[in-house]
Coordinates of C-alpha atoms in Angstrom, one line a residue:
M1 CA -47.9 50.3 12.6
Q2 CA -45.4 51.9 11.6
Y3 CA -42.7 50.4 9.5
N4 CA -39.2 51.5 9.3
L5 CA -37.8 50.6 6.4
K6 CA -34.0 49.9 8.1
E7 CA -35.6 47.2 9.3
I8 CA -37.5 45.8 6.9
F9 CA -34.3 46.6 4.4
L10 CA -32.3 44.1 6.7
K11 CA -34.8 41.1 7.3
Y12 CA -35.2 41.7 3.1
N13 CA -31.9 41.0 2.9
L14 CA -31.5 38.6 5.7
C15 CA -34.3 36.9 4.2
L16 CA -32.4 37.5 0.6
K17 CA -28.9 36.2 1.7
T18 CA -30.5 32.2 3.7
S19 CA -31.4 32.1 0.3
V20 CA -27.8 32.4 -1.3
L21 CA -26.8 30.7 0.7
L22 CA -28.8 27.8 0.9
S23 CA -28.9 27.3 -3.0
L24 CA -25.7 27.7 -3.1
I25 CA -24.7 25.0 -0.1
R26 CA -27.8 22.8 -1.4
S27 CA -24.9 23.6 -5.6
H28 CA -21.9 22.3 -4.0
L29 CA -23.5 19.6 -2.1
F30 CA -24.8 18.1 -5.9
I31 CA -21.1 18.2 -6.7
F32 CA -19.7 17.2 -4.0
A33 CA -21.8 14.0 -3.8
F34 CA -21.5 14.1 -8.4
I35 CA -17.6 13.9 -8.0
S36 CA -17.8 11.8 -5.5
N37 CA -19.8 9.2 -7.0
M38 CA -16.6 9.2 -9.7
F39 CA -14.5 9.0 -7.3
I40 CA -16.2 5.4 -6.0
A41 CA -17.0 4.7 -9.1
A42 CA -13.2 5.3 -10.8
M43 CA -12.3 3.1 -7.6
F44 CA -13.9 0.3 -7.8
I45 CA -12.1 0.1 -12.0
I46 CA -8.8 0.7 -10.6
A47 CA -8.6 -2.2 -8.1
R48 CA -10.3 -4.3 -10.7
T49 CA -7.8 -3.6 -12.8
W50 CA -4.9 -3.9 -10.5
K51 CA -3.1 -6.6 -10.6
Q52 CA -2.1 -7.2 -7.1
P53 CA 1.5 -7.8 -5.9
R54 CA 1.6 -10.8 -4.4
C55 CA 4.8 -13.3 -2.6
P56 CA 6.7 -15.6 -4.6
S57 CA 6.5 -19.0 -3.7
A58 CA 9.6 -21.3 -3.1
D59 CA 10.3 -22.6 -6.2
E60 CA 9.5 -18.8 -7.5
W61 CA 12.6 -17.0 -5.0
I62 CA 15.3 -20.3 -5.7
S63 CA 15.0 -20.0 -9.2
K64 CA 15.5 -16.4 -9.4
L65 CA 18.1 -16.5 -6.5
W66 CA 19.8 -19.0 -9.0
Y67 CA 19.1 -16.5 -11.7
I68 CA 20.8 -14.4 -10.0
H69 CA 24.6 -16.9 -8.5
T70 CA 24.7 -18.2 -12.5
M71 CA 24.9 -14.0 -13.5
E72 CA 27.1 -13.2 -11.1
Y73 CA 29.2 -16.7 -12.5
Y74 CA 29.0 -16.2 -15.6
S75 CA 30.1 -13.0 -15.3
A76 CA 32.9 -13.8 -12.3
I77 CA 34.6 -16.6 -15.0
K78 CA 35.0 -13.9 -18.1
K79 CA 35.8 -10.6 -15.3
N80 CA 38.6 -13.7 -13.8
T81 CA 37.1 -13.0 -10.9
F82 CA 35.3 -16.1 -9.9
E83 CA 37.3 -16.3 -6.5
S84 CA 35.0 -12.7 -4.9
V85 CA 32.3 -14.1 -6.6
L86 CA 32.1 -17.4 -4.9
M87 CA 32.9 -15.6 -1.9
R88 CA 30.7 -13.5 -1.7
W89 CA 28.1 -17.1 -2.5
M90 CA 29.7 -19.1 1.3
K91 CA 29.0 -15.9 3.6
L92 CA 25.1 -15.9 3.4
E93 CA 25.2 -19.8 3.5
P94 CA 26.1 -19.4 7.4
I95 CA 23.6 -16.9 7.3
I96 CA 20.4 -18.2 5.8
Q97 CA 21.6 -21.8 8.4
S98 CA 20.6 -19.6 10.9
E99 CA 18.0 -18.2 9.1
V100 CA 16.6 -21.9 9.0
S101 CA 18.1 -23.0 13.1
Q102 CA 16.1 -20.2 14.0
K103 CA 13.0 -21.1 13.2
E104 CA 13.7 -24.9 14.4
K105 CA 14.1 -22.7 18.2
Y106 CA 11.0 -21.1 17.9
Q107 CA 8.8 -24.5 16.3
Y108 CA 10.6 -26.0 20.0
S109 CA 9.6 -23.3 22.4
I110 CA 5.8 -23.5 20.0
L111 CA 5.3 -27.3 20.6
T112 CA 7.6 -27.3 24.1
H113 CA 4.6 -24.5 25.5
I114 CA 1.7 -26.3 24.5
Y115 CA 1.6 -29.5 25.3
G116 CA 4.0 -28.4 28.7
I117 CA 7.0 -30.5 27.7

């Protein structure tokens, strides 16, 4: 059997390349797994310490609106522009009433749909 040096070199080189590639893949997978675990742990820590957003209650919402209203009222008294603030709040009243009436209409339509009235 005759050995061709070129074939032996190519087989050895191919074997060497695959072993190098496999070791690189293993090291990269280890680094990726380590980084992934660190990322997941960091996300759990952030989720535990993060203050979750929530919807304000009706009392908080009304008190916030009342605070805005009083601040605008007293600043308008200081500037003698009381009419503009009063008109702005008067314009909001029909909007709020229409929203309430829309909710009542929606509730009535649901009841008629459920009970077949």
